[in-house]
PDB file of C-alpha atoms and ligand atoms in Angstrom:
ATOM      1  CA  MET A1284       0.000   0.000   0.000  1.00 61.00           C
ATOM      2  CA  ASN A1285       1.421   3.378  -0.972  1.00 79.00           C
ATOM      3  CA  ALA A1286       1.357   6.341   1.374  1.00 88.00           C
ATOM      4  CA  SER A1287      -1.167   9.050   0.585  1.00 92.00           C
ATOM      5  CA  HIS A1288       0.198  11.812   2.863  1.00 96.00           C
ATOM      6  CA  HIS A1289       3.788  12.791   2.034  1.00 97.00           C
ATOM      7  CA  PRO A1290       6.406  15.190   3.422  1.00 95.00           C
ATOM      8  CA  SER A1291       6.618  18.481   1.485  1.00 93.00           C
ATOM      9  CA  ASP A1292       9.007  18.721  -1.483  1.00 92.00           C
ATOM     10  CA  ASP A1293      10.953  21.312   0.537  1.00 91.00           C
ATOM     11  CA  LEU A1294      11.619  18.723   3.223  1.00 92.00           C
ATOM     12  CA  LEU A1295      12.569  16.039   0.705  1.00 94.00           C
ATOM     13  CA  TRP A1296      15.008  18.377  -1.055  1.00 91.00           C
ATOM     14  CA  SER A1297      16.515  19.520   2.254  1.00 91.00           C
ATOM     15  CA  TYR A1298      16.901  15.867   3.214  1.00 93.00           C
ATOM     16  CA  ALA A1299      18.636  15.117  -0.095  1.00 92.00           C
ATOM     17  CA  ALA A1300      20.917  18.126   0.420  1.00 90.00           C
ATOM     18  CA  GLY A1301      21.821  16.907   3.901  1.00 90.00           C
ATOM     19  CA  SER A1302      20.612  20.124   5.518  1.00 90.00           C
ATOM     20  CA  LEU A1303      17.892  18.653   7.756  1.00 91.00           C
ATOM     21  CA  ASP A1304      18.424  18.053  11.455  1.00 91.00           C
ATOM     22  CA  GLU A1305      19.013  14.440  12.453  1.00 92.00           C
ATOM     23  CA  PRO A1306      15.565  13.666  13.935  1.00 93.00           C
ATOM     24  CA  SER A1307      13.773  15.005  10.847  1.00 93.00           C
ATOM     25  CA  SER A1308      16.195  13.096   8.623  1.00 94.00           C
ATOM     26  CA  ILE A1309      15.369   9.853  10.430  1.00 95.00           C
ATOM     27  CA  LEU A1310      11.670  10.417   9.792  1.00 96.00           C
ATOM     28  CA  ILE A1311      12.161  11.289   6.111  1.00 96.00           C
ATOM     29  CA  ALA A1312      14.509   8.321   5.613  1.00 95.00           C
ATOM     30  CA  THR A1313      11.925   6.046   7.219  1.00 95.00           C
ATOM     31  CA  HIS A1314       9.131   7.470   5.081  1.00 96.00           C
ATOM     32  CA  GLN A1315      11.019   7.140   1.815  1.00 94.00           C
ATOM     33  CA  SER A1316      11.907   3.539   2.641  1.00 92.00           C
ATOM     34  CA  LEU A1317       8.153   2.874   2.432  1.00 93.00           C
ATOM     35  CA  CYS A1318       7.304   5.368  -0.327  1.00 95.00           C
ATOM     36  CA  PRO A1319       8.596   4.859  -3.886  1.00 95.00           C
ATOM     37  CA  ALA A1320       7.272   8.279  -4.973  1.00 96.00           C
ATOM     38  CA  CYS A1321       9.303  10.200  -2.370  1.00 96.00           C
ATOM     39  CA  ARG A1322      12.294   7.910  -2.927  1.00 95.00           C
ATOM     40  CA  ALA A1323      12.254   8.994  -6.579  1.00 95.00           C
ATOM     41  CA  ILE A1324      12.103  12.693  -5.633  1.00 94.00           C
ATOM     42  CA  VAL A1325      15.046  12.296  -3.235  1.00 94.00           C
ATOM     43  CA  ALA A1326      17.046  10.396  -5.863  1.00 93.00           C
ATOM     44  CA  LYS A1327      16.288  13.123  -8.382  1.00 91.00           C
ATOM     45  CA  ALA A1328      17.331  15.851  -5.937  1.00 90.00           C
ATOM     46  CA  GLU A1329      20.538  14.003  -5.101  1.00 89.00           C
ATOM     47  CA  SER A1330      21.432  13.538  -8.774  1.00 88.00           C
ATOM     48  CA  LEU A1331      20.629  17.131  -9.607  1.00 84.00           C
ATOM     49  CA  GLY A1332      22.538  18.376  -6.573  1.00 76.00           C
ATOM     50  CA  GLY A1333      25.570  16.354  -7.636  1.00 72.00           C
ATOM     51  CA  GLU A1334      25.426  17.644 -11.188  1.00 73.00           C
ATOM     52  CA  LEU A1335      25.003  21.246 -10.076  1.00 70.00           C
ATOM     53  CA  PHE A1336      27.977  20.866  -7.799  1.00 64.00           C
ATOM     54  CA  GLU A1337      30.069  19.584 -10.688  1.00 68.00           C
ATOM     55  CA  ASP A1338      28.891  22.466 -12.859  1.00 69.00           C
ATOM     56  CA  LEU A1339      29.757  25.019 -10.198  1.00 65.00           C
ATOM     57  CA  ALA A1340      33.172  23.515  -9.860  1.00 63.00           C
ATOM     58  CA  SER A1341      33.902  23.523 -13.569  1.00 63.00           C
ATOM     59  CA  GLU A1342      32.117  26.550 -15.046  1.00 57.00           C
ATOM     60  CA  ASP A1343      30.108  29.673 -14.285  1.00 54.00           C
ATOM     61  CA  ILE A1344      26.394  29.187 -14.402  1.00 51.00           C
ATOM     62  CA  GLU A1345      24.992  31.711 -16.843  1.00 56.00           C
ATOM     63  CA  ALA A1346      21.713  33.548 -16.678  1.00 51.00           C
ATOM     64  CA  GLY A1347      19.152  31.524 -18.586  1.00 55.00           C
ATOM     65  CA  SER A1348      20.680  28.223 -17.619  1.00 57.00           C
ATOM     66  CA  LEU A1349      17.606  27.457 -15.529  1.00 55.00           C
ATOM     67  CA  ALA A1350      15.955  26.039 -18.642  1.00 58.00           C
ATOM     68  CA  ALA A1351      18.935  23.746 -19.099  1.00 61.00           C
ATOM     69  CA  VAL A1352      18.736  22.648 -15.481  1.00 55.00           C
ATOM     70  CA  LEU A1353      15.039  21.892 -15.802  1.00 55.00           C
ATOM     71  CA  ALA A1354      15.653  19.950 -19.004  1.00 59.00           C
ATOM     72  CA  ARG A1355      18.277  17.956 -17.171  1.00 57.00           C
ATOM     73  CA  LEU A1356      15.767  17.263 -14.416  1.00 56.00           C
ATOM     74  CA  ASP A1357      13.647  15.432 -16.988  1.00 55.00           C
ATOM     75  CA  ASP A1358      16.626  13.308 -18.007  1.00 57.00           C
ATOM     76  CA  ILE A1359      17.278  12.384 -14.402  1.00 49.00           C
ATOM     77  CA  GLU A1360      13.683  11.254 -13.980  1.00 48.00           C
ATOM     78  CA  ASP A1361      14.483   7.966 -15.733  1.00 45.00           C
ATOM     79  CA  SER A1362      17.651   7.119 -13.852  1.00 43.00           C
ATOM     80  CA  SER A1363      16.039   7.837 -10.456  1.00 42.00           C
ATOM     81  CA  SER A1364      13.383   5.186 -10.962  1.00 40.00           C
ATOM     82  CA  ILE A1365      16.157   2.682 -11.617  1.00 35.00           C
ATOM     83  CA  ALA A1366      17.934   3.772  -8.450  1.00 36.00           C
ATOM     84  CA  ALA A1367      14.744   3.325  -6.443  1.00 37.00           C
ATOM     85  CA  GLU A1368      14.405  -0.277  -7.540  1.00 34.00           C
ATOM     86  CA  THR A1369      17.811  -1.171  -6.196  1.00 33.00           C
ATOM     87  CA  ILE A1370      16.683  -0.321  -2.662  1.00 35.00           C
ATOM     88  CA  ASP A1371      15.825  -3.401  -0.627  1.00 38.00           C
ATOM     89  CA  ASP A1372      12.051  -3.584  -0.563  1.00 35.00           C
ATOM     90  CA  GLU A1373      12.003  -6.170   2.174  1.00 35.00           C
ATOM     91  CA  ALA A1374      11.787  -3.186   4.568  1.00 33.00           C
ATOM     92  CA  GLU A1375       8.206  -2.870   3.496  1.00 37.00           C
ATOM     93  CA  ASN A1376       7.291  -6.193   5.121  1.00 36.00           C
ATOM     94  CA  ILE A1377       8.709  -5.571   8.569  1.00 42.00           C
ATOM     95  CA  SER A1378       7.091  -3.317  11.108  1.00 71.00           C
ATOM     96  CA  VAL A1379      10.137  -1.089  11.647  1.00 88.00           C
ATOM     97  CA  PRO A1380      11.890   0.090   8.472  1.00 89.00           C
ATOM     98  CA  ARG A1381      15.668  -0.145   8.556  1.00 88.00           C
ATOM     99  CA  PRO A1382      16.533   3.595   8.777  1.00 90.00           C
ATOM    100  CA  LEU A1383      14.609   3.729  12.048  1.00 94.00           C
ATOM    101  CA  LYS A1384      15.570   0.291  13.309  1.00 91.00           C
ATOM    102  CA  ASP A1385      19.212   1.372  13.387  1.00 89.00           C
ATOM    103  CA  TYR A1386      18.295   3.922  16.077  1.00 93.00           C
ATOM    104  CA  LEU A1387      16.340   1.563  18.320  1.00 93.00           C
ATOM    105  CA  PRO A1388      18.292  -0.178  21.100  1.00 91.00           C
ATOM    106  CA  ALA A1389      15.726  -2.976  21.378  1.00 90.00           C
ATOM    107  CA  SER A1390      12.661  -4.417  19.681  1.00 88.00           C
ATOM    108  CA  VAL A1391       9.596  -2.159  19.829  1.00 91.00           C
ATOM    109  CA  PRO A1392       7.826  -3.999  22.692  1.00 89.00           C
ATOM    110  CA  SER A1393      11.045  -4.040  24.773  1.00 90.00           C
ATOM    111  CA  LEU A1394      11.693  -0.278  24.569  1.00 93.00           C
ATOM    112  CA  PRO A1395      11.347   1.741  27.808  1.00 94.00           C
ATOM    113  CA  TRP A1396       7.742   2.877  27.302  1.00 94.00           C
ATOM    114  CA  ARG A1397       6.451   5.703  29.460  1.00 92.00           C
ATOM    115  CA  TRP A1398       2.780   6.077  30.324  1.00 89.00           C
ATOM    116  CA  LEU A1399       1.575   9.464  29.026  1.00 83.00           C
ATOM    117  CA  GLY A1400      -2.107   9.128  29.668  1.00 84.00           C
ATOM    118  CA  PRO A1401      -4.909   6.584  29.224  1.00 87.00           C
ATOM    119  CA  GLY A1402      -3.993   4.402  26.252  1.00 91.00           C
ATOM    120  CA  VAL A1403      -0.967   6.508  25.273  1.00 90.00           C
ATOM    121  CA  ARG A1404       2.674   5.556  25.766  1.00 92.00           C
ATOM    122  CA  TYR A1405       5.875   7.216  24.533  1.00 91.00           C
ATOM    123  CA  THR A1406       9.534   6.361  24.266  1.00 94.00           C
ATOM    124  CA  ALA A1407      12.258   8.824  23.296  1.00 92.00           C
ATOM    125  CA  ILE A1408      14.834   7.979  20.659  1.00 94.00           C
ATOM    126  CA  ASN A1409      18.285   9.303  21.453  1.00 88.00           C
ATOM    127  CA  THR A1410      20.155  11.159  18.743  1.00 85.00           C
ATOM    128  CA  GLU A1411      23.548  12.755  18.976  1.00 78.00           C
ATOM    129  CA  ALA A1412      22.643  16.169  17.676  1.00 71.00           C
ATOM    130  CA  ARG A1413      20.643  18.905  19.358  1.00 74.00           C
ATOM    131  CA  GLY A1414      17.383  19.780  17.697  1.00 79.00           C
ATOM    132  CA  PRO A1415      13.808  18.546  17.706  1.00 88.00           C
ATOM    133  CA  LYS A1416      12.850  15.587  19.851  1.00 90.00           C
ATOM    134  CA  ILE A1417      12.104  12.268  18.207  1.00 93.00           C
ATOM    135  CA  GLY A1418      10.295   9.311  19.691  1.00 94.00           C
ATOM    136  CA  LEU A1419       7.695   6.633  19.232  1.00 94.00           C
ATOM    137  CA  LEU A1420       4.096   6.937  20.327  1.00 92.00           C
ATOM    138  CA  ARG A1421       1.809   3.941  20.951  1.00 94.00           C
ATOM    139  CA  ILE A1422      -1.881   4.673  21.054  1.00 94.00           C
ATOM    140  CA  ALA A1423      -4.371   1.973  22.022  1.00 95.00           C
ATOM    141  CA  PRO A1424      -7.100   1.186  19.444  1.00 95.00           C
ATOM    142  CA  GLY A1425      -9.887   3.783  19.464  1.00 95.00           C
ATOM    143  CA  THR A1426      -8.087   6.098  21.910  1.00 93.00           C
ATOM    144  CA  LYS A1427      -8.675   9.831  21.580  1.00 89.00           C
ATOM    145  CA  VAL A1428      -5.495  11.789  22.168  1.00 83.00           C
ATOM    146  CA  PRO A1429      -6.511  14.970  24.049  1.00 75.00           C
ATOM    147  CA  MET A1430      -7.002  18.060  21.880  1.00 72.00           C
ATOM    148  CA  HIS A1431      -3.729  19.944  21.644  1.00 72.00           C
ATOM    149  CA  GLY A1432      -1.893  22.642  19.727  1.00 71.00           C
ATOM    150  CA  HIS A1433       1.812  23.004  18.994  1.00 70.00           C
ATOM    151  CA  SER A1434       4.376  25.637  19.821  1.00 70.00           C
ATOM    152  CA  GLY A1435       6.539  24.477  16.922  1.00 78.00           C
ATOM    153  CA  ASN A1436       6.448  22.132  13.962  1.00 83.00           C
ATOM    154  CA  GLU A1437       5.550  18.497  14.481  1.00 87.00           C
ATOM    155  CA  MET A1438       5.843  15.587  12.074  1.00 92.00           C
ATOM    156  CA  THR A1439       4.073  12.314  12.708  1.00 94.00           C
ATOM    157  CA  MET A1440       4.564   9.196  10.631  1.00 96.00           C
ATOM    158  CA  VAL A1441       2.410   6.098  11.056  1.00 96.00           C
ATOM    159  CA  LEU A1442       4.282   2.801  11.348  1.00 95.00           C
ATOM    160  CA  ALA A1443       1.346   0.549  12.272  1.00 94.00           C
ATOM    161  CA  GLY A1444      -2.384   0.959  12.679  1.00 94.00           C
ATOM    162  CA  GLY A1445      -3.695   4.406  11.837  1.00 95.00           C
ATOM    163  CA  PHE A1446      -5.268   7.581  13.168  1.00 95.00           C
ATOM    164  CA  THR A1447      -7.704  10.225  12.005  1.00 94.00           C
ATOM    165  CA  ASP A1448      -8.010  13.911  12.802  1.00 90.00           C
ATOM    166  CA  ALA A1449      -9.689  16.890  11.156  1.00 88.00           C
ATOM    167  CA  THR A1450      -7.011  16.971   8.439  1.00 89.00           C
ATOM    168  CA  GLY A1451      -7.551  13.395   7.262  1.00 93.00           C
ATOM    169  CA  SER A1452      -6.901   9.725   7.882  1.00 96.00           C
ATOM    170  CA  TYR A1453      -3.342   8.447   8.245  1.00 96.00           C
ATOM    171  CA  GLN A1454      -2.141   4.882   7.672  1.00 96.00           C
ATOM    172  CA  ARG A1455       1.250   3.134   7.601  1.00 95.00           C
ATOM    173  CA  GLY A1456       3.769   5.305   5.790  1.00 95.00           C
ATOM    174  CA  ASP A1457       1.664   8.479   5.935  1.00 97.00           C
ATOM    175  CA  VAL A1458       3.208  11.678   7.309  1.00 97.00           C
ATOM    176  CA  GLU A1459       1.252  14.474   8.966  1.00 94.00           C
ATOM    177  CA  ALA A1460       3.107  17.773   9.193  1.00 90.00           C
ATOM    178  CA  ALA A1461       1.581  20.122  11.785  1.00 83.00           C
ATOM    179  CA  ASP A1462       2.789  23.685  12.089  1.00 79.00           C
ATOM    180  CA  GLY A1463       2.380  25.909  15.123  1.00 73.00           C
ATOM    181  CA  GLY A1464      -1.164  26.774  14.042  1.00 74.00           C
ATOM    182  CA  LEU A1465      -2.738  23.323  14.001  1.00 77.00           C
ATOM    183  CA  VAL A1466      -4.961  22.341  16.907  1.00 78.00           C
ATOM    184  CA  HIS A1467      -6.062  18.739  16.572  1.00 80.00           C
ATOM    185  CA  GLN A1468      -7.376  15.682  18.325  1.00 84.00           C
ATOM    186  CA  PRO A1469      -6.025  12.520  16.703  1.00 88.00           C
ATOM    187  CA  VAL A1470      -8.109   9.388  17.271  1.00 93.00           C
ATOM    188  CA  ALA A1471      -6.459   5.989  16.815  1.00 95.00           C
ATOM    189  CA  ASP A1472      -8.316   3.672  14.453  1.00 96.00           C
ATOM    190  CA  ALA A1473     -10.256   0.854  16.072  1.00 95.00           C
ATOM    191  CA  GLY A1474      -8.947  -2.698  15.950  1.00 91.00           C
ATOM    192  CA  GLU A1475      -5.198  -2.147  15.974  1.00 91.00           C
ATOM    193  CA  GLU A1476      -2.731  -0.268  18.140  1.00 93.00           C
ATOM    194  CA  CYS A1477      -1.348   2.822  16.398  1.00 94.00           C
ATOM    195  CA  LEU A1478       2.442   3.107  16.392  1.00 95.00           C
ATOM    196  CA  CYS A1479       3.816   6.471  15.243  1.00 94.00           C
ATOM    197  CA  LEU A1480       7.200   8.082  14.828  1.00 95.00           C
ATOM    198  CA  VAL A1481       6.964  11.683  16.056  1.00 93.00           C
ATOM    199  CA  VAL A1482       9.369  14.604  15.612  1.00 93.00           C
ATOM    200  CA  THR A1483       8.467  17.618  17.772  1.00 88.00           C
ATOM    201  CA  GLU A1484      10.138  21.016  17.801  1.00 83.00           C
ATOM    202  CA  GLY A1485       8.304  22.660  20.672  1.00 66.00           C
ATOM    203  CA  GLU A1486       6.128  21.625  23.582  1.00 62.00           C
ATOM    204  CA  LEU A1487       2.649  20.394  22.757  1.00 58.00           C
ATOM    205  CA  GLN A1488       0.027  22.779  24.040  1.00 60.00           C
ATOM    206  CA  PRO A1489      -3.142  21.217  25.429  1.00 58.00           C
ATOM    207  CA  THR A1490      -6.259  23.268  24.715  1.00 59.00           C
ATOM    208  CA  GLY A1491      -9.191  21.380  26.284  1.00 58.00           C
ATOM    209  CA  MET A1492      -9.859  21.081  30.002  1.00 54.00           C
ATOM    210  CA  ILE A1493      -8.971  17.391  30.144  1.00 53.00           C
ATOM    211  CA  ALA A1494      -5.862  17.994  28.085  1.00 57.00           C
ATOM    212  CA  LYS A1495      -4.795  20.737  30.509  1.00 55.00           C
ATOM    213  CA  ILE A1496      -5.123  18.275  33.354  1.00 52.00           C
ATOM    214  CA  LEU A1497      -3.075  15.802  31.328  1.00 53.00           C
ATOM    215  CA  GLN A1498      -0.546  18.479  30.331  1.00 56.00           C
ATOM    216  CA  PRO A1499       2.343  16.925  32.280  1.00 53.00           C
ATOM    217  CA  PHE A1500       1.989  13.830  30.132  1.00 52.00           C
ATOM    218  CA  PHE A1501       2.647  15.788  26.960  1.00 54.00           C
ATOM    219  CA  ARG A1502       6.072  16.881  28.099  1.00 53.00           C
ATOM    220  CA  PHE A1503       7.974  14.315  26.110  1.00 48.00           C
TER     221      PHE A1503
HETATM  222 ZN1  LIG B  75       5.996   9.820   0.160  1.00 83.56          ZN
END
């Protein structure tokens, strides 16, 4: 099943250029391991980036060369689909794709899960760099996560199960990008626990009364 909610092109190109922070890179790497469409965009960006670098090193880029660059982009389209096929697709059959698995010290059930609230557990993933926090969230089937806003950007990627909020329904591989303005109440789909990879820049900000009572639990 292909993902239907993808990271923005900006994020994919930043990832390809190596300019994303480590937690965001882990999420994008994990997403593209499940998403052939984004894998192709990253491959294209990497090829184009490499070619531009060579051009810069060997010649001045003239005004009007944008058309040439765009024409080249079309050429790269073909080679990127070949590159995508060489990636091991077995990752698609296991619950934790390899780019993420490398960061986990144990199997998912054996990680040090912290109770955040009824039906919600969280475990932090340690990265070396400073920056946004990254961790895994387990939400019991049918659980409503209290309504909350965000003081910074948040990216959530579904690894198992699914959830729905006002912006849509998210299944394995899907990425929801929330900016500081989004206030939402995700509800885990019935029937299966929802496992998500979450990258958060700021504190979550509870908005409802119950969420305010639960506020301590949102301090990842
Ligand atoms: Zn994608």
